[in-house]
Every structure is written in C-alpha cells, then in structure tokens.
Short mmCIF file of C-alpha atoms in Angstrom, two decimals:
data_model
loop_
_atom_site.label_atom_id
_atom_site.label_comp_id
_atom_site.label_asym_id
_atom_site.label_seq_id
_atom_site.Cartn_x
_atom_site.Cartn_y
_atom_site.Cartn_z
CA MET F 18 -6.42 -56.23 -16.01
CA TYR F 19 -7.53 -57.19 -12.50
CA PRO F 20 -8.65 -60.84 -12.12
CA SER F 21 -12.24 -59.84 -11.36
CA LEU F 22 -12.37 -57.72 -14.49
CA VAL F 23 -11.04 -60.59 -16.60
CA VAL F 24 -13.69 -62.94 -15.32
CA ARG F 25 -16.43 -60.33 -15.66
CA SER F 26 -15.47 -59.71 -19.26
CA CYS F 27 -15.44 -63.43 -20.10
CA ALA F 28 -18.71 -64.08 -18.30
CA SER F 29 -20.43 -61.14 -19.98
CA SER F 30 -19.54 -62.44 -23.41
CA LEU F 31 -20.85 -65.91 -22.58
CA THR F 32 -24.05 -64.55 -21.08
CA ARG F 33 -24.74 -62.46 -24.17
CA ALA F 34 -24.28 -65.60 -26.26
CA GLY F 35 -26.88 -67.42 -24.16
CA THR F 36 -24.51 -70.18 -23.03
CA ARG F 37 -23.20 -71.46 -19.72
CA PRO F 38 -19.60 -70.73 -18.78
CA ALA F 39 -17.31 -73.02 -20.73
CA PRO F 40 -15.23 -75.66 -18.91
CA ARG F 41 -12.12 -73.52 -19.19
CA LEU F 42 -13.92 -70.82 -17.17
CA ARG F 43 -14.94 -73.36 -14.50
CA ALA F 44 -11.32 -74.42 -14.33
CA LEU F 45 -10.12 -70.98 -13.29
CA PRO F 46 -8.71 -70.68 -9.77
CA SER F 47 -11.23 -70.38 -7.00
CA LEU F 48 -10.25 -66.75 -6.46
CA PHE F 49 -11.38 -65.94 -10.00
CA LEU F 50 -14.64 -67.85 -9.58
CA SER F 51 -15.34 -66.16 -6.27
CA ALA F 52 -14.85 -62.79 -7.87
CA PHE F 53 -17.16 -63.78 -10.73
CA GLN F 54 -19.87 -64.94 -8.37
CA GLN F 55 -19.69 -61.70 -6.43
CA GLN F 56 -20.12 -59.75 -9.63
CA GLN F 57 -23.26 -61.74 -10.41
CA GLN F 58 -24.92 -60.73 -7.14
CA PRO F 59 -27.28 -57.74 -7.49
CA THR F 60 -26.04 -54.61 -5.76
CA PRO F 61 -28.50 -53.38 -3.10
CA ALA F 62 -30.03 -50.06 -4.09
CA ALA F 63 -29.21 -48.60 -0.69
CA GLN F 64 -25.46 -49.13 -1.20
CA PRO F 65 -24.10 -46.75 -3.84
CA GLN F 66 -20.91 -47.77 -5.57
CA SER F 67 -17.81 -46.54 -3.74
CA ARG F 68 -14.32 -45.69 -4.91
CA TRP F 69 -11.44 -47.52 -3.27
CA SER F 70 -8.58 -45.37 -4.54
CA SER F 71 -7.54 -41.77 -5.03
CA HIS F 72 -9.19 -39.74 -7.76
CA SER F 73 -9.22 -36.30 -9.31
CA PRO F 74 -9.29 -33.51 -6.71
CA MET F 75 -11.77 -31.49 -8.75
CA GLY F 76 -14.60 -32.55 -6.47
CA SER F 77 -18.23 -31.69 -7.15
CA PRO F 78 -18.85 -28.92 -9.69
CA PRO F 79 -19.89 -25.58 -8.15
CA ALA F 80 -23.60 -24.95 -7.79
CA ASN F 81 -23.34 -21.76 -9.82
CA PRO F 82 -20.36 -22.13 -12.15
CA ARG F 83 -18.82 -18.97 -13.55
CA LYS F 84 -18.96 -18.17 -17.20
CA LYS F 85 -15.70 -18.63 -19.05
CA VAL F 86 -13.61 -15.47 -19.01
CA THR F 87 -12.70 -14.38 -22.53
CA ILE F 88 -10.88 -11.49 -24.17
CA GLY F 89 -14.32 -9.87 -24.46
CA THR F 90 -14.83 -10.26 -20.70
CA LEU F 91 -11.50 -8.58 -19.97
CA ARG F 92 -12.24 -5.72 -22.34
CA ALA F 93 -15.62 -5.21 -20.67
CA LEU F 94 -13.99 -5.06 -17.24
CA TYR F 95 -11.50 -2.51 -18.55
CA LYS F 96 -14.21 -0.31 -20.06
CA LYS F 97 -16.17 -0.37 -16.81
CA GLY F 98 -13.07 0.53 -14.82
CA GLU F 99 -13.31 -2.68 -12.79
CA PRO F 100 -9.85 -3.97 -11.81
CA ILE F 101 -8.71 -7.19 -13.46
CA THR F 102 -7.47 -9.88 -11.07
CA MET F 103 -4.57 -12.07 -12.16
CA ILE F 104 -2.49 -14.62 -10.27
CA THR F 105 0.14 -17.18 -11.22
CA ALA F 106 -0.30 -20.93 -11.02
CA HIS F 107 2.16 -23.67 -11.85
CA ASP F 108 0.26 -26.94 -11.47
CA PHE F 109 -3.20 -28.44 -11.13
CA PRO F 110 -3.77 -27.70 -7.40
CA SER F 111 -2.57 -24.07 -7.58
CA ALA F 112 -4.69 -23.48 -10.68
CA HIS F 113 -7.71 -25.21 -9.17
CA VAL F 114 -7.77 -22.97 -6.11
CA ALA F 115 -7.11 -19.83 -8.18
CA ASP F 116 -10.02 -20.66 -10.46
CA ALA F 117 -12.29 -21.47 -7.51
CA ALA F 118 -11.35 -18.14 -5.90
CA GLY F 119 -12.68 -16.26 -8.91
CA MET F 120 -9.50 -15.03 -10.56
CA ASP F 121 -10.14 -13.39 -13.92
CA VAL F 122 -6.80 -14.51 -15.34
CA VAL F 123 -4.42 -17.31 -14.38
CA LEU F 124 -0.87 -16.88 -15.61
CA VAL F 125 1.47 -19.84 -15.94
CA GLY F 126 4.43 -17.60 -15.27
CA ASP F 127 8.03 -18.57 -15.85
CA SER F 128 8.48 -17.75 -12.15
CA LEU F 129 7.61 -21.43 -11.73
CA ALA F 130 11.31 -21.99 -12.50
CA MET F 131 12.02 -20.89 -8.93
CA VAL F 132 8.81 -21.61 -6.99
CA ALA F 133 8.04 -25.03 -8.53
CA LEU F 134 11.34 -26.31 -9.92
CA GLY F 135 13.84 -24.85 -7.47
CA MET F 136 15.89 -23.03 -10.10
CA GLU F 137 17.93 -19.88 -9.52
CA ASP F 138 16.05 -17.65 -11.97
CA THR F 139 13.62 -17.72 -14.88
CA SER F 140 16.33 -18.08 -17.53
CA GLU F 141 16.81 -21.77 -16.62
CA VAL F 142 13.34 -23.05 -17.47
CA VAL F 143 12.94 -24.50 -20.97
CA LEU F 144 10.06 -24.69 -23.42
CA GLU F 145 9.08 -28.32 -22.77
CA GLU F 146 8.89 -27.69 -19.04
CA MET F 147 6.64 -24.68 -19.54
CA LEU F 148 4.34 -26.64 -21.82
CA MET F 149 3.99 -29.42 -19.26
CA HIS F 150 3.04 -26.95 -16.54
CA CYS F 151 0.62 -25.17 -18.87
CA ARG F 152 -1.20 -28.43 -19.55
CA SER F 153 -1.45 -29.13 -15.82
CA VAL F 154 -2.87 -25.69 -15.10
CA ALA F 155 -5.25 -25.75 -18.07
CA ARG F 156 -6.91 -28.92 -16.75
CA ALA F 157 -8.10 -26.95 -13.70
CA THR F 158 -8.98 -23.52 -15.08
CA LYS F 159 -12.59 -24.00 -16.08
CA ALA F 160 -13.48 -20.29 -15.95
CA ALA F 161 -10.33 -18.16 -15.73
CA PHE F 162 -8.60 -16.93 -18.88
CA THR F 163 -5.32 -18.85 -18.94
CA ILE F 164 -2.05 -17.45 -20.27
CA GLY F 165 1.30 -19.15 -20.77
CA ASP F 166 4.63 -17.34 -20.38
CA LEU F 167 7.04 -17.84 -23.27
CA PRO F 168 10.40 -18.80 -21.72
CA MET F 169 13.71 -17.21 -22.56
CA GLY F 170 15.15 -18.62 -25.78
CA SER F 171 11.82 -19.57 -27.31
CA TYR F 172 10.88 -16.34 -29.11
CA GLU F 173 13.80 -13.89 -29.34
CA THR F 174 15.25 -15.13 -32.64
CA GLY F 175 12.47 -13.49 -34.63
CA PRO F 176 8.76 -13.40 -35.47
CA THR F 177 8.73 -16.87 -37.03
CA GLN F 178 10.19 -18.53 -33.96
CA ALA F 179 7.87 -16.53 -31.72
CA LEU F 180 4.78 -17.61 -33.67
CA GLN F 181 5.85 -21.25 -33.74
CA THR F 182 6.31 -21.22 -29.97
CA ALA F 183 2.99 -19.44 -29.41
CA ILE F 184 1.19 -22.02 -31.52
CA ARG F 185 2.67 -24.81 -29.41
CA PHE F 186 1.43 -23.08 -26.25
CA ILE F 187 -2.10 -22.96 -27.63
CA LYS F 188 -2.15 -26.47 -29.10
CA GLU F 189 -0.03 -28.39 -26.59
CA GLY F 190 -0.24 -26.16 -23.52
CA ARG F 191 -4.02 -25.70 -23.94
CA VAL F 192 -3.88 -22.04 -22.83
CA GLN F 193 -5.90 -19.19 -24.36
CA GLY F 194 -3.08 -16.67 -24.74
CA VAL F 195 0.65 -16.10 -24.32
CA LYS F 196 2.87 -13.56 -22.60
CA LEU F 197 6.28 -12.38 -23.71
CA GLU F 198 8.73 -9.82 -22.38
CA GLY F 199 10.05 -6.79 -24.22
CA GLY F 200 8.97 -3.52 -25.80
CA LYS F 201 9.71 -1.96 -29.17
CA GLU F 202 12.09 -4.70 -30.20
CA MET F 203 9.39 -7.35 -29.70
CA ALA F 204 6.68 -5.51 -31.67
CA PRO F 205 7.24 -7.44 -34.93
CA SER F 206 6.95 -10.76 -33.10
CA ILE F 207 3.84 -9.65 -31.23
CA GLU F 208 2.24 -8.55 -34.49
CA LYS F 209 3.08 -11.89 -36.08
CA ILE F 210 1.45 -13.80 -33.23
CA THR F 211 -1.65 -11.64 -32.92
CA THR F 212 -2.19 -11.65 -36.68
CA ALA F 213 -2.38 -15.45 -36.39
CA GLY F 214 -5.25 -15.04 -33.91
CA ILE F 215 -3.38 -15.69 -30.66
CA PRO F 216 -3.91 -13.17 -27.83
CA VAL F 217 -0.68 -11.69 -26.46
CA LEU F 218 -0.06 -10.13 -23.05
CA GLY F 219 2.91 -7.77 -23.19
CA HIS F 220 5.42 -7.19 -20.39
CA VAL F 221 7.52 -4.03 -19.99
CA GLY F 222 9.39 -2.25 -17.22
CA LEU F 223 11.40 -4.78 -15.24
CA THR F 224 11.71 -7.83 -17.49
CA PRO F 225 13.17 -10.66 -15.34
CA GLN F 226 14.42 -12.69 -18.30
CA ARG F 227 16.77 -9.78 -19.06
CA GLN F 228 17.85 -9.09 -15.51
CA ASN F 229 21.52 -9.61 -16.40
CA ALA F 230 21.35 -6.76 -18.92
CA LEU F 231 19.38 -4.59 -16.48
CA GLY F 232 21.94 -5.02 -13.70
CA GLY F 233 19.67 -7.23 -11.65
CA PHE F 234 16.08 -6.94 -10.47
CA ARG F 235 15.98 -3.16 -10.41
CA VAL F 236 13.07 -0.71 -10.47
CA GLN F 237 12.59 0.80 -13.94
CA GLY F 238 11.40 4.29 -14.90
CA ARG F 239 12.88 6.26 -12.03
CA THR F 240 14.12 9.08 -14.26
CA SER F 241 12.16 11.05 -16.83
CA ALA F 242 14.08 9.43 -19.66
CA ALA F 243 13.68 5.93 -18.23
CA ALA F 244 9.97 6.49 -17.62
CA MET F 245 9.55 7.69 -21.20
CA LYS F 246 11.20 4.48 -22.45
CA VAL F 247 8.72 2.37 -20.49
CA LEU F 248 5.85 4.41 -21.98
CA GLU F 249 7.21 4.07 -25.50
CA ASP F 250 7.61 0.31 -25.04
CA ALA F 251 4.03 0.04 -23.75
CA LEU F 252 2.70 2.03 -26.70
CA ALA F 253 4.70 -0.13 -29.10
CA VAL F 254 3.31 -3.43 -27.81
CA GLN F 255 -0.19 -1.93 -27.81
CA GLU F 256 0.23 -0.93 -31.45
CA ALA F 257 1.53 -4.43 -32.25
CA GLY F 258 -1.73 -5.93 -31.00
CA CYS F 259 -1.34 -6.83 -27.31
CA PHE F 260 -4.67 -7.03 -25.49
CA ALA F 261 -2.99 -5.92 -22.23
CA VAL F 262 0.47 -5.24 -20.84
CA VAL F 263 2.18 -6.03 -17.55
CA LEU F 264 4.00 -3.14 -15.90
CA GLU F 265 6.58 -4.51 -13.46
CA ALA F 266 8.58 -2.61 -10.85
CA VAL F 267 7.71 0.89 -12.05
CA PRO F 268 7.00 3.88 -9.75
CA ALA F 269 3.27 4.09 -9.08
CA GLU F 270 2.93 7.60 -10.49
CA VAL F 271 4.67 6.60 -13.71
CA ALA F 272 2.47 3.51 -14.06
CA THR F 273 -0.65 5.63 -13.57
CA ILE F 274 0.34 8.01 -16.36
CA ILE F 275 1.18 5.10 -18.68
CA THR F 276 -2.18 3.50 -17.90
CA GLN F 277 -3.94 6.73 -18.81
CA LYS F 278 -2.05 6.95 -22.12
CA LEU F 279 -2.95 3.43 -23.23
CA SER F 280 -6.19 2.09 -24.63
CA ILE F 281 -5.56 -1.44 -23.34
CA PRO F 282 -5.43 -2.65 -19.72
CA THR F 283 -2.25 -2.46 -17.68
CA ILE F 284 -1.57 -5.22 -15.16
CA GLY F 285 0.64 -4.01 -12.35
CA ILE F 286 3.14 -5.92 -10.28
CA GLY F 287 5.04 -3.51 -8.11
CA ALA F 288 3.50 -0.63 -10.06
CA GLY F 289 0.88 0.79 -7.71
CA ASN F 290 -2.92 0.71 -7.77
CA GLY F 291 -3.34 3.08 -10.69
CA CYS F 292 -3.08 0.14 -13.10
CA SER F 293 -6.08 -1.59 -14.67
CA GLY F 294 -5.41 -4.76 -12.70
CA GLN F 295 -2.87 -6.58 -10.54
CA VAL F 296 -0.89 -9.82 -10.63
CA LEU F 297 1.09 -11.61 -7.94
CA VAL F 298 3.01 -14.88 -7.74
CA GLN F 299 0.70 -17.23 -5.85
CA VAL F 300 3.42 -18.83 -3.74
CA ASP F 301 4.47 -15.36 -2.55
CA MET F 302 1.04 -14.06 -1.58
CA THR F 303 -0.13 -17.29 0.10
CA GLY F 304 3.00 -17.56 2.27
CA ASN F 305 3.95 -20.98 0.94
CA PHE F 306 7.62 -20.71 1.89
CA PRO F 307 9.81 -21.05 5.00
CA PRO F 308 10.57 -18.14 7.33
CA GLY F 309 13.37 -15.84 6.23
CA ARG F 310 12.75 -16.02 2.48
CA PHE F 311 13.25 -12.70 0.71
CA LEU F 312 10.11 -11.06 -0.68
CA PRO F 313 9.97 -8.06 -3.02
CA LYS F 314 8.59 -4.87 -1.47
CA PHE F 315 5.39 -5.03 -3.51
CA VAL F 316 4.33 -8.45 -2.21
CA LYS F 317 1.62 -8.62 0.43
CA ARG F 318 1.40 -11.98 2.17
CA TYR F 319 -2.26 -12.97 2.52
CA GLY F 320 -1.75 -16.38 4.09
CA ASP F 321 0.65 -18.77 5.82
CA VAL F 322 0.41 -21.97 3.84
CA TRP F 323 3.89 -23.08 4.89
CA SER F 324 3.06 -23.14 8.61
CA GLU F 325 -0.25 -24.92 8.09
CA SER F 326 1.33 -27.55 5.84
CA LEU F 327 4.20 -28.03 8.27
CA ARG F 328 1.78 -28.46 11.18
CA ALA F 329 -0.28 -31.05 9.30
CA ILE F 330 2.70 -33.08 8.11
CA GLU F 331 4.34 -33.06 11.54
CA ALA F 332 1.07 -34.28 13.07
CA TYR F 333 0.91 -37.06 10.49
CA ARG F 334 4.52 -38.02 11.25
CA ASP F 335 3.83 -38.20 14.97
CA GLU F 336 0.67 -40.30 14.57
CA VAL F 337 2.41 -42.78 12.28
CA LYS F 338 5.31 -43.11 14.73
CA SER F 339 2.89 -43.70 17.63
CA ARG F 340 0.62 -45.98 15.54
CA GLN F 341 -2.38 -43.70 16.13
CA TYR F 342 -2.76 -43.59 12.36
CA PRO F 343 -4.35 -45.34 10.61
CA ALA F 344 -7.22 -45.80 13.07
CA PRO F 345 -9.98 -48.40 12.47
CA GLU F 346 -12.12 -45.83 10.67
CA HIS F 347 -9.38 -45.47 8.05
CA THR F 348 -9.32 -49.18 7.13
CA TYR F 349 -11.52 -51.46 5.02
CA PRO F 350 -13.61 -54.27 6.62
CA ILE F 351 -13.64 -57.96 5.77
CA ALA F 352 -16.28 -60.52 6.70
CA GLN F 353 -15.17 -62.64 9.65
CA GLU F 354 -15.79 -65.92 7.85
CA GLU F 355 -13.61 -64.74 4.95
CA LEU F 356 -10.88 -63.64 7.34
CA LYS F 357 -11.00 -66.98 9.14
CA SER F 358 -10.80 -68.84 5.83
CA PHE F 359 -7.85 -66.73 4.72
CA ALA F 360 -6.02 -67.22 8.04
CA GLU F 361 -6.45 -70.99 7.79
CA ALA F 362 -5.23 -71.02 4.20
CA ALA F 363 -2.24 -68.85 5.11
CA LYS F 364 -1.12 -71.32 7.77
CA GLY F 365 -0.34 -73.85 5.07
CA LEU F 366 2.09 -71.58 3.24
#
C-alpha cells in the first residue's frame, strides 16, 4: 500500500472508535503524518478529484448506446436483406474501435497469428493464445456479437474435443460464439457444439488452416465440380446447425448461387457482394502495415494507420531529443514552500 493509504486506513479506524491517534501513529515519520493531515483537510467542492495515472481507454459511455447484437439480431438482418458487417479484432483497442464503429459482429480470427503475433501463418497459433486474445476483445465489445476462431489442432480430433474447446471459448474467452473451418467432415462436430447451445459460424471455400493440403492460398470453386463441393459443404454445415457460414476466396457468381441456396447468412471474404454480409481483417483494411506488404486482391484499404502512427511517433522522438517534450503543461505543480523545504532537506543527503 502507499504510505498515505496506510495512514488513512489507520486513522479511519481510530476515528470510528472515537479515540485520538495512538502514540505509535504519532511516532510515524513526518512524511506519513503530513499525508494524514492532508487527507483530513476537506476537499473544496470546486475541485473534482483527478486521476494521476493511466486508466482504461474506454472513455465516457456513448450517449445512445447500441443494443447488444444477438443471434436474433443477425437473423432479423438476414430476413430483411440488410448486409451483416463483420470485422476482425485481436486486442482491446482494435475491438473497442470496431464496436464503436457499429460492427454487427467482431471476429477474433486466427489471422491474429500473423497480424498480432508475427507468425508465418495461422497454423502456429495455439489454443491458450487464442483464449487470451478473446478475453481482451470481449472486454471491449459491449454491443457487437463476438466470435472466437477455433485454432488448428483444437477441434479436428472429433466432436468431443471440438465441444470441449468451444466450451472453453465461451467460459474463458467470454465470446458469444465460435467459428471453425471445414465442410461435410466437420458436420458431426458442429452438431455436437450447437446441440450444447453454442452458436457456430462455419467456414468453407478457402480454409487457411488447411492451406498446405490446398496447395496454398488458392481460390476455390473455379470449376463446376469444385463449386459444387463448396455448395455441398455449405449445405452440410447449415444442416449441422451453423447460424451462418463464411465463404472465402470463391468466385462471386458461385458465392451468389450458394447464398441463394442456403437459408442462413453467408459472410463473404473475397466472394463478391452477393453474400449476406462481409468480413475483412482489420489490420488489412485500415492500412496498419508498412509499404510493400502483400494484400489479397479482395482487400480494400480504407485508411493509412501505419503512416499516421509513424508520423506521431517520429514527432514524439524528435521532441524528446530536443527537450520540447514534456512542456510545463505536461507536468504536475508543487507549492513553492514545499519545493524549498525539499531542496533544503536534499542538501543534507
């Protein structure tokens, strides 16, 4: 505890007992007594209590907070034909801004392996890492429906493993649903999870966790037979209980037909605007990366966060080097008599 808090606690107990501070309290160092005396002084009404350290970046709550997005909300949007907006987030700040921007769904995608952890691909990220990022995101998403991506190795063994992992995402990750990759072969696991009352978002077409088996990040459904496989996978996950399905890297015309054949929403990423909604990786669409980074064809860059961050940090560097920062307005005052007393006392050390 801080010295002032120790003294305050002791003094409060003595005051409640109706006694004067005991001798051992009077014997405390003068610094402690000074702090105690300051605490006893009434705080002027015109001077609200201030914080002297960093705090949560949530800020003031919005004047008109959104209602929490639920499965019912998403179904209503789908029935009305209103596109569903989804974006990825990997930590508190990225989730906070996504929620404030009005996203319907925030996905804690395993793409965070690359964009947040610097890994080569999604196969490297492990369950505990995903759970930690889910918790961080969930603390910020007050309105958006939040989904966690089951990482490779956490659900493929069978339905029991898949359900156990999904339960951990709900209980420990604090998300409202989970996403997993795969079509027909994943139907039993999806059914196991949804039967337990956990919403599942399917993912067919290009499935990045299986990119080694697919020959890399390649567009799926370019032939009639391949397109039929994507449709059959989508129908299978729908039948297993998915509330929606991601269609990734599929020709737009194919995705449109699949969307028309399903009775659940499709969320496109590189699948054209005929889907029921869209999802992008936030780091990609905000431009939070250095020049020259490869971007998939389907990504539209809506911002330039990298350049703005670089400009701000370079300005900070320059002002620190030139001693322009911190300026007087960035420092805390001290009464002149206290400063003089301290300076005199310091001379004797």
